[in-house]
Structure formats: structure tokens, C-alpha cells
Coordinates of C-alpha atoms and ligand atoms in Angstrom, one line a residue:
M1 CA 27.0 42.5 -18.7
S2 CA 24.2 40.4 -20.4
S3 CA 23.5 41.0 -23.9
K4 CA 19.8 42.2 -23.1
S5 CA 21.0 45.2 -20.9
I6 CA 22.1 48.2 -23.1
T7 CA 23.4 50.5 -20.1
V8 CA 22.2 53.8 -21.5
E9 CA 19.1 54.1 -19.3
K10 CA 16.8 56.3 -21.7
Q11 CA 17.3 53.7 -24.6
A12 CA 16.9 50.7 -22.5
A13 CA 13.5 52.1 -21.1
G14 CA 12.7 52.8 -24.9
Q15 CA 13.7 49.2 -25.9
A16 CA 11.5 47.5 -23.2
S17 CA 8.8 49.5 -24.8
Y18 CA 9.2 48.3 -28.4
P19 CA 10.6 44.6 -27.9
L20 CA 9.5 43.8 -31.4
L21 CA 11.7 46.4 -33.3
A22 CA 14.3 46.0 -30.6
S23 CA 14.6 42.3 -31.3
L24 CA 14.5 43.1 -35.3
L25 CA 17.4 45.1 -34.9
D26 CA 18.9 42.6 -32.8
S27 CA 18.3 39.9 -35.4
L28 CA 20.4 42.0 -37.9
D29 CA 23.7 39.9 -38.9
R30 CA 25.8 42.8 -38.4
P31 CA 26.6 45.4 -35.8
L32 CA 24.9 48.5 -35.4
L33 CA 25.4 51.5 -33.4
V34 CA 23.4 54.7 -32.9
A35 CA 25.0 57.8 -31.5
D36 CA 24.0 61.6 -30.8
R37 CA 25.9 64.2 -32.7
A38 CA 28.4 64.4 -29.7
G39 CA 29.1 60.8 -29.8
Q40 CA 27.1 59.3 -27.1
I41 CA 26.1 55.9 -28.0
L42 CA 22.1 55.8 -27.8
F43 CA 21.6 52.3 -29.0
A44 CA 23.6 49.1 -29.9
N45 CA 22.0 45.9 -31.3
L46 CA 23.0 42.6 -30.0
Q47 CA 25.9 42.4 -32.5
G48 CA 26.9 45.9 -31.8
R49 CA 27.1 45.3 -28.2
D50 CA 29.1 41.9 -28.8
A51 CA 31.6 44.0 -31.2
L52 CA 32.2 46.7 -28.6
Q53 CA 32.7 44.1 -25.7
A54 CA 35.3 42.4 -28.1
R55 CA 37.0 45.4 -28.2
G56 CA 36.8 45.8 -24.3
L57 CA 34.4 48.4 -24.4
E58 CA 31.3 48.7 -22.4
P59 CA 28.2 50.0 -24.1
N60 CA 27.2 52.4 -21.4
A61 CA 26.2 56.1 -21.3
A62 CA 29.9 57.2 -20.9
L63 CA 31.1 55.5 -24.0
N64 CA 31.8 57.9 -27.0
L65 CA 31.5 56.8 -30.6
F66 CA 34.3 59.1 -31.8
R67 CA 36.8 58.8 -28.8
D68 CA 36.4 55.3 -28.0
V69 CA 34.9 53.5 -30.8
L70 CA 36.6 55.0 -33.9
Q71 CA 39.2 56.9 -32.2
A72 CA 38.8 59.6 -35.0
D73 CA 38.2 63.3 -35.3
R74 CA 34.5 63.9 -34.6
D75 CA 34.5 67.6 -36.4
G76 CA 36.2 65.7 -39.6
I77 CA 33.5 63.0 -39.8
L78 CA 30.7 65.4 -39.2
G79 CA 32.1 67.8 -41.5
Q80 CA 32.2 65.2 -44.3
L81 CA 28.4 64.3 -43.6
E82 CA 27.3 68.0 -43.2
R83 CA 29.0 68.7 -46.7
G84 CA 26.4 66.3 -48.1
E85 CA 28.2 62.9 -48.1
Q86 CA 25.7 60.0 -47.8
V87 CA 28.0 57.9 -45.9
V88 CA 31.4 58.2 -44.5
N89 CA 33.6 55.1 -44.4
F90 CA 36.2 54.4 -41.6
P91 CA 38.6 51.6 -41.4
L92 CA 38.4 49.8 -38.0
E93 CA 40.4 46.7 -36.9
T94 CA 38.2 44.3 -35.1
A95 CA 38.8 40.6 -33.8
E96 CA 37.5 39.4 -37.0
G97 CA 40.2 41.4 -39.0
K98 CA 39.8 44.6 -41.2
C99 CA 36.5 46.0 -41.2
R100 CA 34.7 49.4 -42.0
A101 CA 32.4 51.5 -40.2
R102 CA 29.8 53.0 -42.5
I103 CA 28.6 56.2 -40.7
H104 CA 25.3 57.6 -41.9
W105 CA 23.4 60.7 -40.6
L106 CA 19.6 60.3 -39.9
P107 CA 18.4 63.8 -40.2
E108 CA 15.0 63.4 -38.7
P109 CA 16.0 62.1 -35.1
D110 CA 19.3 63.8 -35.7
C111 CA 21.5 60.9 -35.0
L112 CA 24.3 58.9 -36.5
A113 CA 23.8 55.3 -37.5
V114 CA 27.1 53.2 -37.8
H115 CA 27.2 49.8 -39.5
I116 CA 30.2 47.8 -39.0
E117 CA 31.1 45.4 -41.9
P118 CA 34.3 43.7 -43.1
V119 CA 35.8 45.2 -46.0
P120 CA 34.1 44.2 -49.0
F121 CA 35.3 41.1 -50.9
L122 CA 34.0 42.5 -54.3
T123 CA 37.4 44.5 -54.8
E124 CA 38.9 40.8 -55.4
V125 CA 36.2 39.5 -57.8
P126 CA 37.6 39.3 -61.5
A127 CA 36.4 42.1 -63.9
D128 CA 34.4 39.5 -65.8
H129 CA 32.0 38.9 -63.0
A130 CA 30.8 42.5 -63.2
T131 CA 27.0 41.6 -63.6
M132 CA 27.5 39.3 -60.4
R133 CA 29.3 42.3 -58.6
Q134 CA 26.4 44.7 -59.7
T135 CA 23.5 42.4 -58.3
V136 CA 25.4 41.9 -54.9
Q137 CA 26.0 45.6 -54.8
D138 CA 22.4 46.1 -55.4
L139 CA 21.3 43.4 -52.8
M140 CA 23.7 45.2 -50.3
Q141 CA 22.3 48.5 -50.9
E142 CA 18.8 47.5 -50.7
R143 CA 19.4 45.9 -47.4
E144 CA 21.2 49.0 -46.2
I145 CA 17.9 51.1 -46.9
T146 CA 16.0 48.6 -45.0
Y147 CA 18.4 48.9 -42.1
R148 CA 18.2 52.5 -42.1
N149 CA 14.3 52.6 -42.5
L150 CA 13.8 50.1 -39.6
L151 CA 16.2 52.2 -37.5
A152 CA 14.4 55.6 -38.4
A153 CA 10.9 54.0 -37.2
Y154 CA 12.6 52.8 -34.1
L155 CA 13.7 56.1 -33.1
R156 CA 10.7 57.7 -33.9
L157 CA 8.8 55.5 -31.8
Q158 CA 11.1 55.8 -29.0
E159 CA 10.6 59.5 -29.3
A160 CA 6.8 59.3 -29.3
N161 CA 7.0 57.0 -26.2
R162 CA 9.3 59.6 -24.5
Q163 CA 6.9 62.4 -25.1
K164 CA 3.8 59.9 -23.9
T165 CA 5.8 59.3 -20.8
V166 CA 6.5 63.0 -20.1
F167 CA 2.8 63.9 -20.6
L168 CA 1.7 61.1 -18.3
A169 CA 4.0 62.5 -15.8
S170 CA 3.0 66.0 -15.7
A171 CA -0.5 65.3 -15.8
A172 CA -0.2 63.0 -12.9
H173 CA 1.8 65.5 -11.2
E174 CA -0.7 68.2 -11.6
L175 CA -3.6 66.1 -10.3
K176 CA -1.5 65.2 -7.0
T177 CA -2.4 68.3 -5.2
P178 CA -6.0 68.6 -5.6
L179 CA -6.7 65.0 -4.8
A180 CA -4.7 65.4 -1.6
V181 CA -6.9 68.4 -0.7
M182 CA -10.1 66.5 -1.5
K183 CA -8.9 63.7 0.4
G184 CA -8.1 65.7 3.6
Y185 CA -11.4 67.2 3.5
Y186 CA -13.2 63.8 3.2
D187 CA -11.4 62.6 6.3
L188 CA -12.5 65.9 8.0
L189 CA -16.0 65.3 7.4
L190 CA -15.8 61.7 8.4
S191 CA -14.0 62.6 11.5
G192 CA -17.3 64.6 12.4
S193 CA -15.3 67.5 13.3
L194 CA -17.4 69.9 11.1
G195 CA -20.7 68.5 12.5
K196 CA -22.2 65.0 13.1
L197 CA -22.9 63.2 9.7
N198 CA -26.0 60.9 9.6
D199 CA -25.6 57.2 8.3
R200 CA -26.6 58.1 4.8
Q201 CA -24.2 61.0 4.6
K202 CA -21.5 59.0 6.1
E203 CA -21.8 56.3 3.5
I204 CA -21.6 58.8 0.5
V205 CA -18.8 60.5 1.9
G206 CA -17.2 57.1 2.7
E207 CA -17.6 56.1 -1.1
S208 CA -16.5 59.4 -2.1
K209 CA -13.3 59.0 -0.3
E210 CA -12.9 55.4 -1.6
S211 CA -13.0 56.8 -5.0
C212 CA -10.6 59.3 -4.3
D213 CA -8.0 57.1 -2.8
R214 CA -8.5 55.1 -6.1
L215 CA -7.5 58.1 -7.9
V216 CA -4.6 58.9 -5.8
R217 CA -3.6 55.2 -6.5
L218 CA -3.8 55.7 -10.1
V219 CA -1.7 58.9 -9.9
S220 CA 0.9 57.4 -8.0
M221 CA 1.1 54.4 -10.3
F222 CA 1.5 56.8 -13.4
L223 CA 4.2 58.4 -11.4
N224 CA 6.0 55.5 -10.6
Y225 CA 5.3 54.5 -14.2
S226 CA 7.2 57.4 -15.6
A227 CA 10.0 57.0 -13.2
L228 CA 10.5 53.5 -14.2
E229 CA 10.1 54.5 -17.9
S230 CA 12.8 57.2 -17.8
G231 CA 15.0 55.5 -15.7
K232 CA 14.5 57.8 -12.7
L233 CA 13.2 55.3 -10.2
I234 CA 15.6 55.5 -7.0
L235 CA 14.6 52.9 -4.2
Q236 CA 14.6 54.2 -0.8
L237 CA 16.4 50.8 0.8
R238 CA 15.8 50.9 4.5
E239 CA 15.6 48.4 7.2
N240 CA 11.9 48.0 7.6
D241 CA 9.3 46.0 9.4
L242 CA 7.2 44.3 6.6
R243 CA 4.6 43.5 9.5
D244 CA 4.0 47.4 9.9
C245 CA 3.7 47.8 6.2
I246 CA 1.1 45.1 5.9
R247 CA -0.8 46.4 8.8
E248 CA -1.3 49.6 7.6
I249 CA -2.6 48.5 4.4
T250 CA -5.2 46.3 6.0
G251 CA -6.1 49.1 8.4
R252 CA -6.7 51.3 5.5
W253 CA -8.6 48.4 3.5
N254 CA -10.7 47.1 6.1
D255 CA -13.9 49.3 5.3
A256 CA -13.6 48.6 1.3
F257 CA -13.5 44.8 2.1
Q258 CA -16.7 44.9 4.4
R259 CA -18.5 47.0 2.0
A260 CA -17.7 44.3 -0.5
N261 CA -18.7 41.5 1.5
V262 CA -15.3 39.9 1.1
R263 CA -13.6 38.5 4.0
L264 CA -9.7 39.3 4.2
E265 CA -7.6 37.0 6.2
I266 CA -3.9 38.0 7.3
Q267 CA -1.3 35.3 7.9
I268 CA 2.2 36.8 8.9
H269 CA 4.7 34.4 10.1
P270 CA 6.1 35.2 13.5
D271 CA 9.7 34.8 12.5
L272 CA 9.4 37.7 9.9
P273 CA 12.7 39.4 10.1
L274 CA 13.4 43.1 9.6
F275 CA 15.3 43.5 6.3
K276 CA 16.1 46.4 3.7
F277 CA 13.3 47.4 1.2
D278 CA 11.6 50.5 0.1
Y279 CA 8.5 50.8 2.3
Q280 CA 6.3 52.8 0.2
K281 CA 7.1 50.7 -3.0
V282 CA 6.5 47.6 -1.6
Q283 CA 3.5 48.7 0.1
Q284 CA 2.2 49.8 -3.5
C285 CA 3.0 46.5 -4.9
I286 CA 0.8 44.7 -2.2
V287 CA -1.9 47.2 -2.6
N288 CA -2.0 46.5 -6.2
L289 CA -2.6 42.9 -5.8
L290 CA -5.0 43.4 -2.9
D291 CA -7.1 45.9 -5.4
N292 CA -7.0 43.4 -8.0
A293 CA -8.0 40.4 -5.8
L294 CA -10.8 42.6 -4.5
K295 CA -12.0 43.7 -7.9
H296 CA -12.2 40.1 -9.0
T297 CA -13.7 38.3 -5.9
P298 CA -17.2 38.2 -5.9
A299 CA -19.2 39.2 -2.5
G300 CA -19.1 36.3 0.1
G301 CA -15.5 35.3 -1.3
S302 CA -12.5 35.7 0.6
I303 CA -8.8 36.8 0.2
T304 CA -5.7 35.6 2.1
L305 CA -2.5 38.0 2.4
A306 CA 0.4 35.8 3.8
A307 CA 4.1 36.9 4.5
Q308 CA 6.6 34.1 5.4
P309 CA 10.4 33.4 5.2
H310 CA 11.4 31.7 2.0
F311 CA 14.2 30.1 0.6
W312 CA 14.9 31.1 -3.1
E313 CA 17.3 29.0 -5.4
R314 CA 18.0 31.6 -7.9
R315 CA 20.3 29.6 -10.2
A316 CA 18.6 28.7 -13.5
G317 CA 18.8 25.0 -14.3
A318 CA 19.9 24.2 -10.5
V319 CA 20.2 20.6 -10.1
S320 CA 17.0 19.2 -8.4
A321 CA 16.8 19.4 -4.8
S322 CA 18.9 16.8 -2.7
Q323 CA 18.0 15.6 0.7
D324 CA 21.1 18.0 1.8
R325 CA 19.5 20.9 0.2
R326 CA 16.1 20.4 1.4
R327 CA 17.4 20.2 5.0
D328 CA 19.1 23.6 4.0
E329 CA 16.0 24.9 3.0
S330 CA 14.2 24.6 6.1
Q331 CA 16.8 25.9 8.3
Y332 CA 17.8 28.8 5.9
S333 CA 15.7 31.7 4.4
N334 CA 17.2 34.1 2.1
S335 CA 14.0 35.9 1.0
I336 CA 10.5 36.7 2.1
L337 CA 7.5 35.4 0.1
I338 CA 4.3 37.5 0.0
C339 CA 1.2 35.8 -1.4
V340 CA -2.0 37.3 -2.2
T341 CA -4.7 34.4 -2.8
D342 CA -8.4 35.1 -3.8
S343 CA -11.3 33.0 -4.5
G344 CA -12.3 35.2 -7.4
G345 CA -12.8 34.1 -11.2
G346 CA -9.3 33.1 -11.9
I347 CA -7.0 33.7 -15.2
A348 CA -6.7 31.6 -18.1
P349 CA -3.0 30.1 -18.4
E350 CA -2.4 31.9 -21.7
F351 CA -2.7 35.3 -19.7
H352 CA -0.4 34.3 -17.1
Q353 CA 2.9 36.0 -18.5
E354 CA 1.0 38.9 -20.4
I355 CA -0.9 40.4 -17.5
F356 CA 2.6 41.6 -16.5
E357 CA 3.1 43.5 -19.5
E358 CA 1.9 47.3 -19.6
F359 CA -1.7 48.1 -20.5
V360 CA -2.8 44.5 -20.6
R361 CA -6.2 43.7 -19.4
V362 CA -7.7 40.4 -19.7
D363 CA -11.1 41.5 -19.5
P364 CA -11.2 45.3 -21.2
S365 CA -14.7 46.0 -19.6
S366 CA -13.2 45.8 -16.0
T367 CA -11.9 49.0 -14.4
G368 CA -8.3 49.7 -14.5
M369 CA -5.2 50.7 -16.9
G370 CA -3.4 47.6 -17.0
L371 CA -0.5 49.0 -15.3
G372 CA -0.7 47.8 -11.7
L373 CA 1.0 44.4 -12.3
A374 CA 3.7 45.8 -14.8
I375 CA 4.5 48.3 -12.2
T376 CA 4.5 45.7 -9.4
K377 CA 6.7 43.5 -11.6
R378 CA 9.3 46.2 -12.3
L379 CA 9.2 47.4 -8.8
I380 CA 9.9 43.8 -7.4
Q381 CA 12.6 43.3 -9.9
A382 CA 14.0 46.6 -8.9
H383 CA 14.3 44.7 -5.5
R384 CA 16.0 42.0 -7.2
G385 CA 13.0 40.0 -6.5
K386 CA 10.5 38.2 -8.7
V387 CA 6.8 37.9 -9.1
W388 CA 4.3 35.5 -10.6
V389 CA 0.8 34.1 -10.7
D390 CA -0.7 30.7 -10.0
S391 CA -4.2 30.6 -11.1
E392 CA -7.2 28.3 -12.8
V393 CA -10.1 29.6 -14.2
G394 CA -13.0 29.3 -11.8
R395 CA -10.6 28.5 -9.1
G396 CA -9.3 31.9 -7.9
S397 CA -5.7 33.5 -8.3
S398 CA -2.4 33.4 -6.3
F399 CA -0.1 36.2 -6.7
S400 CA 3.4 35.8 -5.2
L401 CA 6.1 38.1 -4.7
V402 CA 9.5 37.2 -3.4
L403 CA 12.0 40.0 -1.8
P404 CA 15.6 38.8 -1.3
L405 CA 16.7 39.7 2.3
Q406 CA 20.0 40.9 0.8
V407 CA 19.3 43.2 -2.0
D408 CA 22.8 43.7 -3.4
Ligands
ADP501 P1 -5.6 46.7 -14.2 O1 -5.3 48.0 -13.3 O2 -6.6 46.6 -15.3 O3 -6.3 45.8 -12.9 P2 -3.4 45.1 -13.8 O4 -1.8 45.2 -14.6 O5 -3.3 45.2 -11.9 O6 -4.2 46.1 -14.2 O7 -4.1 43.8 -14.1 C1 -3.9 43.3 -15.4 C2 -5.0 42.3 -15.6 O8 -4.9 41.0 -15.1 C3 -6.4 42.9 -15.0 O9 -7.1 43.9 -16.1 C4 -7.1 41.5 -15.0 O10 -7.8 41.2 -16.1 C5 -6.2 40.6 -14.7 N1 -6.2 40.4 -13.1 C6 -5.1 40.9 -12.4 N2 -5.4 40.3 -11.0 C7 -6.6 39.4 -11.1 C8 -7.0 38.7 -10.2 N3 -6.7 38.5 -8.8 N4 -8.1 37.8 -10.8 C9 -8.7 37.7 -11.9 N5 -7.8 38.6 -12.8 C10 -6.8 39.4 -12.6

């Protein structure tokens, strides 16, 4: 397992939301584990994950602090803490030799924080070094307080983040039904079955329907976001035809493009194979890119949506392409490349990474929540693919998605 991936899902989501705090905790030079009262490991910093792995333990949801790490009686340790002991020290054998686990109880988030440290050398210091010993002890105590404050702040933020996600999800869920009803009525009006509309009425209802569609997309974005945040996203991987997926989108978006006077060109490679992907999720990703492109392309501009087979060399730092490999690449595709290219205002290079983070908007006056690209990135990564942008200010943008043909 990579050092970045804590396998306890709810914590992994929280960690992604607070990269600064998580990396501060990772920068501690001692292993730190956080567990709930039952012993389930909720968090392990980088050193902590290494320490667990050195003992042959994987930091996942099944791992228990008392049973697997300390191999100690849970009730005994909790009893000591409940009787008011600030810290319970527990001897531990590690690859580095004899250590001790210092177990604290953090009352507010009701968690146990465990620092693993070598048995202090201070007992071996001669008695006449008492002053030095005192200073070192003070420093260590100070450091421990800092650890604890940092950790408590991290856990509080994580809880606030969880509550925000739950709120967003339930608000989005409540909006789903009324929006579906509104959309249905707009369709009914536009179909003419409730009476013929004149051109002006058609235009107004058409625009209202477009706004309603935008709200539906926003709601589904929130629902996907909260599913991603809480680790509940499940991909429906089925063999699908990307051509159908794209045609459906363009059918729905033609009117919006016409109204905006932006030309939409579709380039689908004739040899696009069927492959396994989550139809709805990939469709949402393409729609997010198309929606952005349309928002940022002025009237008279053009947008191209292209899909083609692609060779993707995953290995980082792979040797530069040899003649042989180039020949292979032309014959062998292992993925599909989807590009949405626009002739809009473009994006400055310093934002090329940042725009894929949650709630980031380059121009705060533009409409949107700054979630579309973040969700797109995470959905594509869930397919084991990747997404990036090539763009120059004043020369438009090209967003690319790569989806592997074999997901597992
Ligand atoms: P939003 O919902 O605000 O559009 P996104 O995550 O989809 O959020 O995009 C983040 C930001 O990236 C946008 O606010 C916009 O500033 C910028 N952006 C995205 N796509 C484009 C594009 N095609 N051209 C120019 N800027 C773009």
C-alpha cells in the first residue's frame, strides 16, 4: 500500500479535505495512531503507517488497536484512562527495538491518540545531569502538547467536514424530486400536448428548462460529491458504447449551443471499441467539460468533442519512446482519450492543477460552484484514468480524459 492511502475510507476522505493538517501530522517524526474507543484505527500518520507495516499490519478498517497493535486488554487500558490517568504507557517491541506506546484520551472527539516512541534514554543519564534532564523533559512535554492540539484540531475539522457533507447530501436529495417534476412539466409544455405554444412562449419555456437542467446537474454533482467524500461511491462498470454516451449528450445540448451561437463539432474515431465504464458517471464528466467549455466560449466560437483509441504508458519515469515502442503504440491501444477543446479565453498556467481542487474558481464572478472539475477528476480516477488540461490564455483550452480499456 502506498504511504498516501490510509484504507479507513471515512478518514481517507477527511484527509483529502485537509491536506495541510494531514501533511503536518505526516511530518511528525514519531508514529501517531488515532483509534476510537472500540479500538478501530481512524487515522495513522506516515510514520504510523510505516510502523504498522513493519509489524506486518495493514492500516485498514479491520485493524484493531487493542487486539492487533498492542495485544492488550482494552478494558484495562480504558479503565486506567477513565480513572483519570492522563497517559497510559504500554511496552511495545518494534523493528527498532524496545518502544512504548503512550495512550492519551482526547475527550472532545472521544478518541484515543497513541504515540509510539523509544523508551526514554533519560533513565540512563547520570544524576548530576538533572538540569539537562529537566530541560529535555520540558521540551518533550511541550512537543507532546503541540501534537495533541494539532490532532484535536484535525479531528474537529474532520467532523465539521463530515457534517457539511451530510447536510449537502440531504439538501441535494430533497431537491431531486421537485426538480424532476418541473423538468417533466417543461417537457410536456414544449411537446405541445397541453396546447400549442407561440415562439415567444417556446423560447421562455426552453430557457426555463435549461435553467432547470442546470439545477439538476448541480444536484447530481452534490450527490456525487458527497458519495465521493463519504467513500460511498460505487461504479456501475458495464460494457458500454461511448458513441451512444456522446450522442445522447450532444442531442441534449444542441439547443444550448445554438442559443449561445457556438459551433459544436463531434469527432468520434470509427474504431472506438466497447469497454467497461460507468455510463452515467462518464457522461457526467463529459457534460461537466462541455458545460465549462460553453460557459467560457464567446458567441461565434467553437468547441470540439473528440474520442479516440489511445496508448497510455502508465509507468512514471518510463524510458523515452524507442522506435519499437512507437511502432507498438500505433498498433496497440489500451485506453480511450476524450478531449473537449474550446476557443474560449483559456486558463493561466498557475491554475492548471488548482482548478481540479474542490471549490476552486479562477474567476469568482462566473457562475458555478467550483466542483465540476474536482468531481470529474475523482470519477475518472475511480475508473483508474486521468484528466488534465492544456491551455493558454487567449488561445482556448483543451481538457483531456483518459479511460483505460481494462479497469482492473
Ligand atoms: P465551475 O462549476 O465553477 O465551473 P469547475 O470545477 O468546473 O467549476 O471549474 C473550475 C474553474 O476552472 C472554473 O471556475 C473556471 O474558472 C475554470 N475553467 C474550467 N473550464 C474552463 C474552460 N473551458 N475555459 C476557461 N476556464 C475554465
